[in-house]
Coordinates of C-alpha atoms in Angstrom, one line a residue:
Chain A
M164 CA 0.0 0.0 0.0
T165 CA 1.5 3.3 -1.1
A166 CA 1.2 6.2 1.3
P167 CA -1.5 8.7 0.1
P168 CA 0.8 11.7 -0.5
L169 CA 3.2 9.5 -2.6
A170 CA 0.3 7.9 -4.5
N171 CA -1.0 11.4 -5.2
L172 CA 2.4 12.4 -6.7
I173 CA 2.5 9.2 -8.8
N174 CA -1.0 9.9 -10.0
E175 CA 0.0 13.5 -11.1
F176 CA 3.0 12.2 -13.0
T177 CA 0.8 9.7 -15.0
K178 CA -1.1 12.6 -16.4
L179 CA 2.0 13.7 -18.4
P180 CA 2.5 12.4 -21.9
G181 CA 4.7 9.3 -22.3
V182 CA 4.6 8.5 -18.5
G183 CA 3.0 5.2 -17.5
G184 CA 2.4 3.9 -14.0
K185 CA 5.9 2.4 -13.6
S186 CA 7.8 5.5 -14.9
A187 CA 5.6 7.7 -12.6
A188 CA 6.5 5.6 -9.6
R189 CA 10.2 5.8 -10.5
L190 CA 10.1 9.6 -10.8
A191 CA 8.2 9.9 -7.5
Y192 CA 10.7 7.7 -5.6
A193 CA 13.6 9.6 -7.2
I194 CA 12.2 12.8 -5.9
L195 CA 11.8 11.3 -2.4
K196 CA 15.5 10.3 -2.4
R197 CA 16.8 13.7 -3.4
P198 CA 17.4 16.7 -1.1
A199 CA 14.4 18.8 -0.2
A200 CA 16.0 21.8 -1.9
E201 CA 15.9 20.0 -5.3
A202 CA 12.2 19.3 -4.9
E203 CA 11.5 22.9 -4.0
A204 CA 13.5 24.0 -7.1
L205 CA 11.5 21.7 -9.3
A206 CA 8.2 22.8 -7.8
A207 CA 9.2 26.5 -8.2
A208 CA 10.3 25.9 -11.8
I209 CA 6.9 24.3 -12.6
L210 CA 5.0 27.2 -11.0
E211 CA 7.2 29.7 -12.7
V212 CA 6.5 28.4 -16.2
K213 CA 2.8 28.4 -15.5
A214 CA 2.9 32.0 -14.2
K215 CA 5.3 33.5 -16.8
I216 CA 4.9 31.6 -20.0
F217 CA 1.9 32.2 -22.3
R218 CA 1.1 32.1 -26.0
C219 CA 2.4 34.7 -28.4
S220 CA -0.5 36.7 -29.7
T221 CA 0.9 36.6 -33.2
C222 CA 2.2 33.1 -33.8
N223 CA 1.0 31.1 -30.7
N224 CA 4.6 30.2 -29.8
M225 CA 5.3 29.8 -26.1
T226 CA 6.9 33.0 -24.8
D227 CA 7.4 35.3 -21.8
V228 CA 7.2 38.5 -23.8
D229 CA 4.5 39.4 -26.4
P230 CA 5.1 39.3 -29.3
C231 CA 7.6 36.5 -28.9
A232 CA 11.4 36.8 -29.5
I233 CA 11.0 35.2 -33.0
C234 CA 8.2 37.5 -34.1
T235 CA 10.3 40.6 -33.1
D236 CA 13.7 39.4 -34.4
A237 CA 14.7 42.0 -37.0
R238 CA 17.2 39.6 -38.6
R239 CA 14.3 37.3 -39.6
D240 CA 12.4 37.4 -42.9
P241 CA 8.9 38.5 -42.0
S242 CA 7.5 37.5 -45.4
L243 CA 8.0 33.8 -44.8
I244 CA 5.8 31.8 -42.4
C245 CA 6.4 28.1 -41.4
V246 CA 3.2 26.5 -40.1
V247 CA 3.6 23.8 -37.5
E248 CA 1.2 21.8 -35.4
E249 CA 2.7 22.4 -31.9
A250 CA 5.0 24.9 -30.3
F251 CA 7.5 22.1 -29.5
N252 CA 8.0 21.6 -33.3
I253 CA 9.7 25.0 -33.5
P254 CA 13.0 24.0 -31.8
T255 CA 13.3 21.1 -34.3
I256 CA 13.2 23.5 -37.2
E257 CA 15.3 26.1 -35.5
Q258 CA 18.0 23.5 -34.9
T259 CA 18.7 23.5 -38.6
R260 CA 19.8 27.2 -38.4
D261 CA 18.8 27.4 -42.0
Y262 CA 15.3 28.7 -41.6
K263 CA 15.2 32.5 -41.1
G264 CA 11.5 33.1 -41.4
M265 CA 8.5 33.3 -39.0
F266 CA 6.4 30.6 -37.5
H267 CA 2.7 29.9 -37.0
V268 CA 1.6 27.3 -34.4
L269 CA -1.8 25.7 -35.3
L270 CA -2.2 24.2 -31.8
G271 CA -3.2 20.9 -33.2
A272 CA -4.2 19.1 -36.4
L273 CA -7.6 18.2 -37.8
S274 CA -8.9 15.0 -36.3
P275 CA -12.7 14.5 -36.3
L276 CA -12.1 11.4 -34.1
K277 CA -10.8 13.6 -31.4
G278 CA -13.4 16.2 -32.1
V279 CA -10.8 18.6 -33.6
G280 CA -12.3 20.6 -36.4
P281 CA -11.1 23.7 -38.3
Q282 CA -12.5 26.1 -35.6
D283 CA -10.3 24.3 -33.0
I284 CA -7.0 25.0 -34.7
D285 CA -5.7 28.4 -35.4
V286 CA -6.1 28.7 -39.2
A287 CA -8.1 31.9 -38.9
G288 CA -5.0 33.6 -37.3
L289 CA -2.8 32.4 -40.1
V290 CA -5.3 33.7 -42.7
R291 CA -5.4 37.1 -40.9
R292 CA -1.6 37.3 -40.9
V293 CA -1.4 36.5 -44.6
R294 CA -4.1 39.0 -45.4
S295 CA -2.7 41.9 -43.4
G296 CA 1.0 41.5 -44.1
S297 CA 3.3 41.2 -47.1
I298 CA 3.7 37.4 -46.9
R299 CA 5.5 35.8 -49.8
E300 CA 5.3 32.2 -48.9
V301 CA 3.7 29.9 -46.4
I302 CA 5.5 26.6 -45.7
I303 CA 3.3 23.9 -44.3
A304 CA 5.2 21.7 -41.9
T305 CA 2.4 19.6 -40.4
N306 CA 3.2 16.0 -39.6
P307 CA 3.4 13.6 -42.5
N308 CA 0.6 11.4 -41.2
V309 CA -3.1 11.2 -42.2
E310 CA -4.2 14.1 -39.9
G311 CA -1.3 16.3 -40.8
E312 CA -1.9 15.8 -44.6
A313 CA -5.6 16.6 -44.3
T314 CA -4.7 19.7 -42.2
A315 CA -2.2 20.8 -44.9
L316 CA -4.8 20.4 -47.6
Y317 CA -7.3 22.4 -45.6
I318 CA -4.9 25.2 -45.0
A319 CA -3.9 25.3 -48.7
Q320 CA -7.6 25.6 -49.6
Q321 CA -8.1 28.5 -47.2
L322 CA -5.1 30.3 -48.6
R323 CA -5.8 29.7 -52.2
P324 CA -8.1 32.8 -52.7
L325 CA -5.3 35.0 -51.1
G326 CA -2.9 34.1 -53.9
V327 CA 0.0 33.5 -51.6
R328 CA 2.6 30.9 -52.5
T329 CA 1.9 27.8 -50.4
T330 CA 4.4 24.9 -50.1
R331 CA 4.6 21.6 -48.2
L332 CA 7.7 20.2 -46.6
A333 CA 9.3 17.5 -48.8
F334 CA 9.0 13.8 -47.9
G335 CA 11.8 11.5 -48.6
L336 CA 14.7 9.4 -47.5
P337 CA 16.5 10.0 -44.2
V338 CA 19.9 11.5 -44.8
G339 CA 22.7 9.2 -43.8
G340 CA 20.5 6.1 -44.2
D341 CA 20.7 3.3 -46.6
L342 CA 18.1 2.8 -49.4
E343 CA 17.5 -0.8 -48.4
Y344 CA 16.1 0.3 -45.1
A345 CA 13.5 2.7 -46.5
D346 CA 9.9 1.5 -46.2
Q347 CA 7.9 1.4 -49.4
V348 CA 5.7 4.3 -48.7
T349 CA 8.7 6.6 -47.9
M350 CA 10.4 5.3 -51.0
A351 CA 7.3 6.0 -53.2
K352 CA 7.1 9.5 -51.7
A353 CA 10.8 10.1 -52.3
L354 CA 10.4 9.0 -56.0
E355 CA 7.4 11.3 -56.4
G356 CA 9.4 14.3 -54.9
R357 CA 12.6 13.6 -56.9
R358 CA 14.5 16.6 -58.4
E359 CA 17.0 17.4 -61.1
I360 CA 20.7 17.6 -60.1
Chain B
M136 CA 10.2 -23.1 -48.3
I137 CA 10.1 -26.2 -46.1
L138 CA 9.5 -26.5 -42.4
A139 CA 11.8 -29.2 -41.2
S140 CA 10.7 -29.3 -37.6
V141 CA 8.7 -27.5 -34.9
T142 CA 8.7 -27.5 -31.1
A143 CA 5.8 -26.1 -29.1
N144 CA 6.0 -25.2 -25.4
N145 CA 2.8 -24.6 -23.6
F146 CA 0.9 -24.4 -26.8
R147 CA -2.5 -25.9 -26.0
N148 CA -2.1 -29.6 -25.3
L149 CA 1.1 -30.1 -27.4
E150 CA 4.0 -31.8 -25.6
P151 CA 7.4 -29.9 -26.0
D152 CA 9.1 -32.6 -28.1
P153 CA 10.5 -31.6 -31.5
I154 CA 8.3 -32.8 -34.3
T155 CA 10.1 -33.4 -37.6
F156 CA 8.3 -33.1 -41.0
H157 CA 8.4 -34.6 -44.5
A158 CA 9.5 -32.1 -47.1
Q159 CA 6.3 -32.7 -49.2
T160 CA 3.3 -34.2 -47.5
N161 CA 2.5 -34.6 -43.8
L162 CA -0.7 -36.3 -42.8
V163 CA -1.6 -35.8 -39.1
V164 CA -4.0 -38.4 -37.8
G165 CA -5.5 -39.2 -34.5
R166 CA -8.8 -39.3 -32.6
N167 CA -10.7 -36.2 -31.8
G168 CA -9.3 -33.9 -29.2
Q169 CA -5.8 -35.4 -29.4
G170 CA -4.1 -32.3 -30.8
K171 CA -4.1 -32.6 -34.6
T172 CA -5.5 -29.2 -35.3
N173 CA -3.4 -27.8 -32.4
L174 CA -0.3 -28.9 -34.4
L175 CA -1.5 -27.0 -37.5
E176 CA -2.4 -24.0 -35.4
A177 CA 1.1 -24.0 -33.8
I178 CA 2.7 -23.9 -37.3
Y179 CA 0.3 -21.1 -38.3
F180 CA 1.2 -19.3 -35.1
L181 CA 4.9 -19.6 -35.7
A182 CA 4.5 -18.1 -39.2
T183 CA 1.9 -15.4 -38.6
T184 CA 1.9 -14.7 -34.8
K185 CA -1.8 -15.4 -34.9
S186 CA -4.2 -18.3 -34.6
F187 CA -6.7 -19.3 -37.4
R188 CA -9.1 -20.5 -34.7
T189 CA -9.4 -17.7 -32.2
P190 CA -8.7 -14.0 -32.2
R191 CA -7.9 -14.3 -28.4
L192 CA -4.2 -15.4 -28.3
A193 CA -4.5 -16.1 -24.6
N194 CA -6.6 -19.2 -25.6
V195 CA -3.6 -20.9 -27.2
V196 CA -1.5 -20.8 -24.0
R197 CA -1.7 -24.0 -21.9
F198 CA -3.9 -23.5 -18.9
E199 CA -2.2 -21.7 -16.0
Q200 CA 1.1 -21.3 -17.8
P201 CA 2.8 -17.9 -18.0
S202 CA 3.8 -17.9 -21.6
V203 CA 3.8 -19.8 -24.9
F204 CA 6.9 -20.5 -27.0
V205 CA 7.0 -22.1 -30.5
S206 CA 10.2 -22.5 -32.5
G207 CA 10.8 -24.0 -35.9
A208 CA 13.6 -24.8 -38.4
L209 CA 12.8 -23.5 -41.8
Q210 CA 14.7 -24.1 -45.1
R211 CA 14.4 -21.4 -47.7
Q212 CA 16.3 -22.1 -50.9
R213 CA 18.7 -24.3 -49.0
I214 CA 19.3 -21.7 -46.3
E215 CA 18.3 -22.7 -42.8
K216 CA 16.4 -20.2 -40.7
A217 CA 15.5 -20.7 -37.0
L218 CA 12.3 -18.9 -36.1
S219 CA 10.8 -18.6 -32.7
I220 CA 7.9 -16.7 -31.1
G221 CA 7.3 -16.3 -27.4
V222 CA 4.2 -14.5 -26.0
E223 CA 3.3 -13.9 -22.4
A224 CA -0.2 -14.9 -21.3
A225 CA -0.4 -11.9 -18.9
E226 CA -2.3 -8.8 -19.8
S227 CA 1.0 -7.2 -21.2
R228 CA 1.1 -9.9 -24.0
R229 CA 4.8 -9.2 -24.3
R230 CA 6.0 -10.8 -27.5
V231 CA 9.5 -11.8 -28.6
L232 CA 10.1 -12.6 -32.2
M233 CA 13.4 -14.1 -33.3
V234 CA 15.0 -15.1 -36.5
N235 CA 18.3 -17.0 -36.2
E236 CA 18.5 -16.1 -32.5
E237 CA 18.2 -12.4 -33.1
S238 CA 15.2 -10.3 -32.1
V239 CA 13.5 -8.8 -35.1
S240 CA 10.6 -6.5 -35.9
L241 CA 7.1 -7.9 -36.7
H242 CA 7.6 -6.8 -40.3
D243 CA 10.8 -8.7 -40.7
Y244 CA 9.5 -11.7 -38.8
L245 CA 6.4 -12.1 -41.0
A246 CA 8.6 -12.0 -44.1
A247 CA 10.6 -15.0 -42.9
M248 CA 7.9 -17.7 -43.3
S249 CA 4.6 -17.8 -45.2
V250 CA 1.7 -20.2 -44.8
F251 CA -1.8 -20.4 -46.2
A252 CA -4.4 -22.3 -44.2
Y253 CA -7.7 -23.9 -45.0
S254 CA -10.2 -24.8 -42.3
A255 CA -14.0 -25.0 -42.4
A256 CA -14.3 -21.4 -41.3
R257 CA -12.9 -20.4 -44.6
L258 CA -16.1 -21.4 -46.3
E259 CA -17.3 -18.0 -45.2
I260 CA -15.5 -16.7 -48.2
L261 CA -18.4 -17.9 -50.3
R262 CA -21.2 -17.9 -47.7
G263 CA -20.4 -15.0 -45.4
A264 CA -20.6 -11.2 -45.5
P265 CA -18.6 -9.2 -48.1
E266 CA -16.2 -8.4 -45.3
E267 CA -15.0 -12.0 -45.4
R268 CA -14.3 -11.7 -49.1
R269 CA -12.4 -8.4 -48.7
R270 CA -10.3 -10.0 -46.0
F271 CA -9.6 -13.0 -48.3
L272 CA -8.5 -10.6 -51.1
D273 CA -6.5 -8.4 -48.7
R274 CA -4.5 -11.3 -47.3
G275 CA -3.7 -12.4 -50.8
V276 CA -2.5 -8.9 -51.9
A277 CA -0.4 -8.7 -48.8
S278 CA 1.2 -12.1 -49.4
I279 CA 2.7 -10.9 -52.7
N280 CA 3.1 -7.2 -51.7
P281 CA 3.8 -6.6 -48.0
A282 CA 3.7 -2.8 -48.4
Y283 CA 0.0 -3.2 -49.1
L284 CA -0.7 -3.4 -45.4
Q285 CA 0.5 0.1 -44.9
D286 CA -1.8 1.3 -47.7
L287 CA -4.7 -0.5 -45.9
I288 CA -3.8 1.0 -42.5
R289 CA -3.6 4.4 -43.9
Y290 CA -6.9 4.1 -45.7
A291 CA -8.6 2.7 -42.6
R292 CA -7.4 5.7 -40.6
V293 CA -8.7 8.2 -43.1
L294 CA -12.0 6.4 -43.3
R295 CA -12.4 6.5 -39.5
Q296 CA -11.6 10.3 -39.5
R297 CA -13.9 11.0 -42.4
N298 CA -16.8 9.0 -40.8
A299 CA -16.3 10.8 -37.5
L300 CA -16.5 14.1 -39.4
L301 CA -19.7 13.2 -41.2
Q302 CA -21.1 11.9 -37.9
S303 CA -20.3 15.2 -36.2
G304 CA -22.6 17.0 -38.7
S305 CA -20.1 19.8 -39.3
H306 CA -18.2 19.4 -42.6
G307 CA -16.2 22.6 -43.1
S308 CA -13.1 20.5 -43.7
L309 CA -14.7 17.7 -45.6
E310 CA -13.0 18.6 -48.9
A311 CA -9.5 18.3 -47.2
W312 CA -10.4 14.8 -46.0
D313 CA -11.9 13.8 -49.3
A314 CA -8.6 14.4 -51.0
E315 CA -6.8 12.1 -48.5
F316 CA -9.6 9.6 -48.8
A317 CA -9.4 9.5 -52.6
I318 CA -5.7 9.0 -52.6
S319 CA -5.6 6.2 -50.1
A320 CA -8.8 4.5 -51.4
A321 CA -7.3 4.5 -54.9
A322 CA -4.1 2.8 -53.7
V323 CA -6.2 0.0 -52.0
Q324 CA -8.6 -0.5 -54.9
R325 CA -5.8 -0.5 -57.5
A326 CA -4.0 -3.3 -55.6
R327 CA -7.2 -5.3 -55.1
A328 CA -8.2 -5.1 -58.7
A329 CA -4.7 -6.2 -59.9
Y330 CA -4.7 -9.1 -57.5
A331 CA -8.3 -10.1 -58.3
D332 CA -7.4 -10.3 -62.0
E333 CA -4.3 -12.4 -61.4
L334 CA -6.2 -14.6 -59.0
S335 CA -9.1 -15.3 -61.3
A336 CA -6.8 -16.2 -64.1
A337 CA -4.8 -18.6 -61.9
F338 CA -8.1 -20.0 -60.6
A339 CA -9.3 -20.6 -64.1
E340 CA -6.1 -22.4 -65.0
I341 CA -6.3 -24.7 -62.0
V342 CA -9.9 -25.5 -62.7
A343 CA -9.1 -26.2 -66.4
R344 CA -6.4 -28.7 -65.3
H345 CA -8.7 -30.2 -62.8
G346 CA -10.1 -33.6 -63.9
Y347 CA -13.4 -33.2 -62.3
H348 CA -16.3 -31.1 -63.5
I349 CA -16.6 -27.8 -61.7
R350 CA -19.4 -25.6 -62.9
D351 CA -18.3 -22.4 -64.6
L352 CA -17.6 -20.1 -61.7
R353 CA -16.9 -16.5 -62.2
M354 CA -15.1 -14.3 -59.7
T355 CA -15.6 -10.6 -60.2
Y356 CA -14.1 -7.8 -58.1
R357 CA -16.7 -5.0 -57.7
P358 CA -15.0 -1.9 -56.4
S359 CA -17.3 0.6 -54.8
G360 CA -16.8 3.9 -56.6
V361 CA -18.5 7.1 -57.3
D362 CA -20.0 8.4 -60.6
D363 CA -21.4 11.6 -59.3
P364 CA -19.4 12.9 -56.4
A365 CA -21.6 15.8 -55.6
R366 CA -24.7 13.6 -55.3
V367 CA -22.9 11.0 -53.2
R368 CA -21.6 13.8 -51.0
R369 CA -25.2 15.0 -50.3
L370 CA -26.3 11.5 -49.5
E371 CA -23.3 11.0 -47.2
I372 CA -24.0 14.2 -45.3
R373 CA -27.6 13.0 -44.7
A374 CA -26.5 9.4 -43.8
R375 CA -23.6 10.8 -41.7
T376 CA -21.2 8.1 -42.9
S377 CA -19.1 7.3 -46.0
L378 CA -21.2 5.5 -48.6
A379 CA -18.6 4.6 -51.2
G380 CA -15.0 3.3 -51.1
P381 CA -13.0 0.2 -50.5
Q382 CA -15.0 -0.5 -47.3
R383 CA -17.9 -1.4 -49.5
D384 CA -16.1 -3.4 -52.2
N385 CA -17.3 -6.9 -52.9
I386 CA -16.1 -9.9 -54.7
E387 CA -18.8 -11.9 -56.4
F388 CA -18.7 -15.6 -57.0
A389 CA -21.3 -16.4 -59.5
I390 CA -22.5 -19.5 -61.5
D391 CA -24.6 -18.6 -64.5
G392 CA -25.2 -15.2 -62.9
R393 CA -26.4 -16.7 -59.7
N394 CA -24.8 -16.4 -56.2
A395 CA -22.4 -19.4 -55.9
A396 CA -23.2 -20.0 -52.3
E397 CA -26.8 -20.6 -53.1
V398 CA -26.2 -22.9 -56.0
L399 CA -23.3 -25.1 -54.9
S400 CA -23.5 -28.1 -52.6
G401 CA -21.4 -28.1 -49.4
G402 CA -18.8 -30.4 -51.1
E403 CA -18.6 -28.2 -54.2
Q404 CA -18.1 -25.1 -52.0
K405 CA -15.2 -26.8 -50.1
M406 CA -13.6 -27.8 -53.4
I407 CA -13.9 -24.3 -54.8
V408 CA -12.5 -22.6 -51.7
L409 CA -9.6 -25.1 -51.7
L410 CA -8.9 -24.4 -55.4
L411 CA -9.0 -20.6 -54.7
K412 CA -6.4 -21.2 -52.0
F413 CA -4.3 -23.2 -54.5
A414 CA -4.6 -20.2 -56.8
K415 CA -3.3 -17.9 -54.0
L416 CA -0.4 -20.3 -53.4
E417 CA 0.4 -20.3 -57.1
L418 CA 0.5 -16.5 -57.2
F419 CA 2.8 -16.5 -54.2
R420 CA 5.1 -19.0 -55.9
R421 CA 5.2 -16.9 -59.1
R422 CA 6.1 -13.8 -57.1
H423 CA 8.6 -15.2 -54.7
G424 CA 10.1 -18.0 -56.7
E425 CA 9.4 -20.5 -53.9
S426 CA 6.3 -22.0 -52.4
A427 CA 4.5 -21.2 -49.2
L428 CA 3.4 -23.9 -46.8
F429 CA -0.2 -25.1 -46.9
L430 CA -2.2 -26.2 -43.9
L431 CA -5.4 -28.2 -44.5
D432 CA -7.5 -28.9 -41.4
D433 CA -9.9 -31.8 -41.4
L434 CA -9.2 -32.7 -45.0
D435 CA -11.8 -35.4 -45.6
A436 CA -14.9 -33.6 -44.2
E437 CA -17.5 -33.2 -46.9
L438 CA -15.3 -34.6 -49.7
D439 CA -15.2 -38.0 -51.5
L440 CA -11.9 -39.8 -51.4
E441 CA -11.5 -39.7 -55.1
I442 CA -12.1 -35.9 -55.3
L443 CA -9.7 -35.4 -52.4
Q444 CA -7.0 -37.4 -54.1
N445 CA -7.4 -35.5 -57.3
L446 CA -7.3 -32.2 -55.4
L447 CA -4.1 -33.0 -53.6
T448 CA -2.3 -33.8 -56.8
R449 CA -3.3 -30.2 -58.0
L450 CA -1.3 -28.5 -55.3
P451 CA 1.2 -26.1 -56.8
S452 CA 4.5 -27.8 -57.2
E453 CA 6.9 -27.9 -54.2
T454 CA 4.2 -26.9 -51.7
Q455 CA 4.8 -28.6 -48.4
L456 CA 1.4 -29.8 -47.1
F457 CA 0.2 -30.4 -43.6
A458 CA -3.2 -32.0 -43.4
T459 CA -5.3 -33.5 -40.5
S460 CA -7.8 -36.2 -40.5
A461 CA -9.7 -38.1 -37.8
K462 CA -10.4 -41.0 -40.2
E463 CA -7.3 -43.3 -40.4
P464 CA -8.9 -45.5 -43.1
V465 CA -9.4 -42.5 -45.3
V466 CA -5.8 -41.5 -44.9
G467 CA -4.7 -45.1 -45.4
A468 CA -6.6 -45.3 -48.7
L469 CA -5.0 -42.0 -50.0
Q470 CA -2.2 -42.6 -52.4
S471 CA -0.8 -39.1 -52.2
G472 CA 2.8 -39.9 -53.2
P473 CA 5.7 -39.8 -50.8
H474 CA 4.4 -38.7 -47.4
R475 CA 4.8 -38.9 -43.7
R476 CA 2.1 -40.1 -41.4
L477 CA 2.1 -38.6 -37.9
V478 CA -0.1 -40.2 -35.3
I479 CA -0.9 -37.9 -32.5
E480 CA -2.2 -38.8 -29.1
K481 CA -2.6 -36.6 -26.1
G482 CA -0.5 -33.9 -27.7
R483 CA 2.4 -36.2 -28.5
V484 CA 3.4 -37.7 -31.8
I485 CA 3.4 -41.4 -30.9
D486 CA 4.2 -42.8 -34.4
S487 CA 5.9 -41.2 -37.4
R488 CA 6.3 -43.2 -40.5
D489 CA 7.2 -42.4 -44.1
F490 CA 5.5 -43.9 -47.2
S491 CA 6.7 -43.6 -50.7

């Protein structure tokens, strides 16, 4: 029988993504073992992000200033918008250091099974941005799964009347991999998206 | 490919002794409830990780045992492969698949060994709902083109999403889903149509070679398509579900324009389903350059000895056969070329003898 305060902490951990019962228990016991100061620092850090971090009113990125650091960065190209499903997709694209445009976070992807329709993701905000500014190109970087593809198509339809150039991230072979390990769907997409050299 | 031996641990009533097989024909005999079908099921389980009798895998684990483990030695074009599958009976159903003592993914494991199985339940191909026939076709397509499974999974996911959208009654994004639906549906239907063509040609060849009279059976793939998308869309919005697409495809088996299941006798139906299986085996052999294994449960039920004998000689060449029968005299009278007769009692092979 687990003591109620400990059971309570374990239960809270299981609410987080990717944490099952066993991982939650390991985390809780690890916290018990460590000095009280560490637990306090963790608790304070959690409270602080909740108090200080909010969504950027322009792009929906997580930020502590509004507009966010990316939206106000003068070295970036304001005529280029990359559309992602979640704010945590931004660091992945930023890591390339090749992309110098803006972002727009949809806050999800279309999924009727989860009750997510066009009004539940922020396409309206994107359309507003395209309409008001001098946007040259919108790059759609939703996930390459069924939901992400439908979302990309939906966005493309919404942007079509505005006449802005709309592109989709390429699908293809992982760099550094061997052809023999590519699955057939990826291979077919890579063939479809081939280019001249 | 040839299965040289199999060992089953905690698989239903089978005893954990290695059982060795004949490279061509294996006739498994014994009284009812001794484990004949269990042996075939263990081979099927080794090849597919599934059972042909039950969707609940826990049922194959011997009572009160924590896990089931089946291993086998397979020869493919003279290369030996050791396959094994272990599954826990507990809720976790942890599964370990190994080829040559190395843990492999399900995809790689399934590619290692191929079987086709016939049991009485397969008569549903003729008698049952269209879903049975779609599954029959889909398994065949996947046997010669494993990537087809990904097409099917993708399509099923789009269909579920699209139906949920229609169900919700708000369809602002229907067009976006339609595009995805059309692409994935086309991939499935293209593959089904190509396979159905090949299958009916192979079936016709086998029937033509067959000495016995089989009435002129026609197999027709009927994809569910849309002539007037706008009209169908209106109907779908009213019905709140998808009304066309691969989920509504059918395969018709007809004799003189009439439903085969209503015209044919039980014996004729069994014969036709068997010959369809032979056609699938033949397509597999053409594609892969080697034969899959064939499992035939309860071979003499509903069939005359003479027809049976004739059927068995029509198996595509080099197909290793495993057949069960409860009637020893029937098996004794069968002159099915070189074969091994395995007598099974209480889950153990008590006699194994070769005949030439």
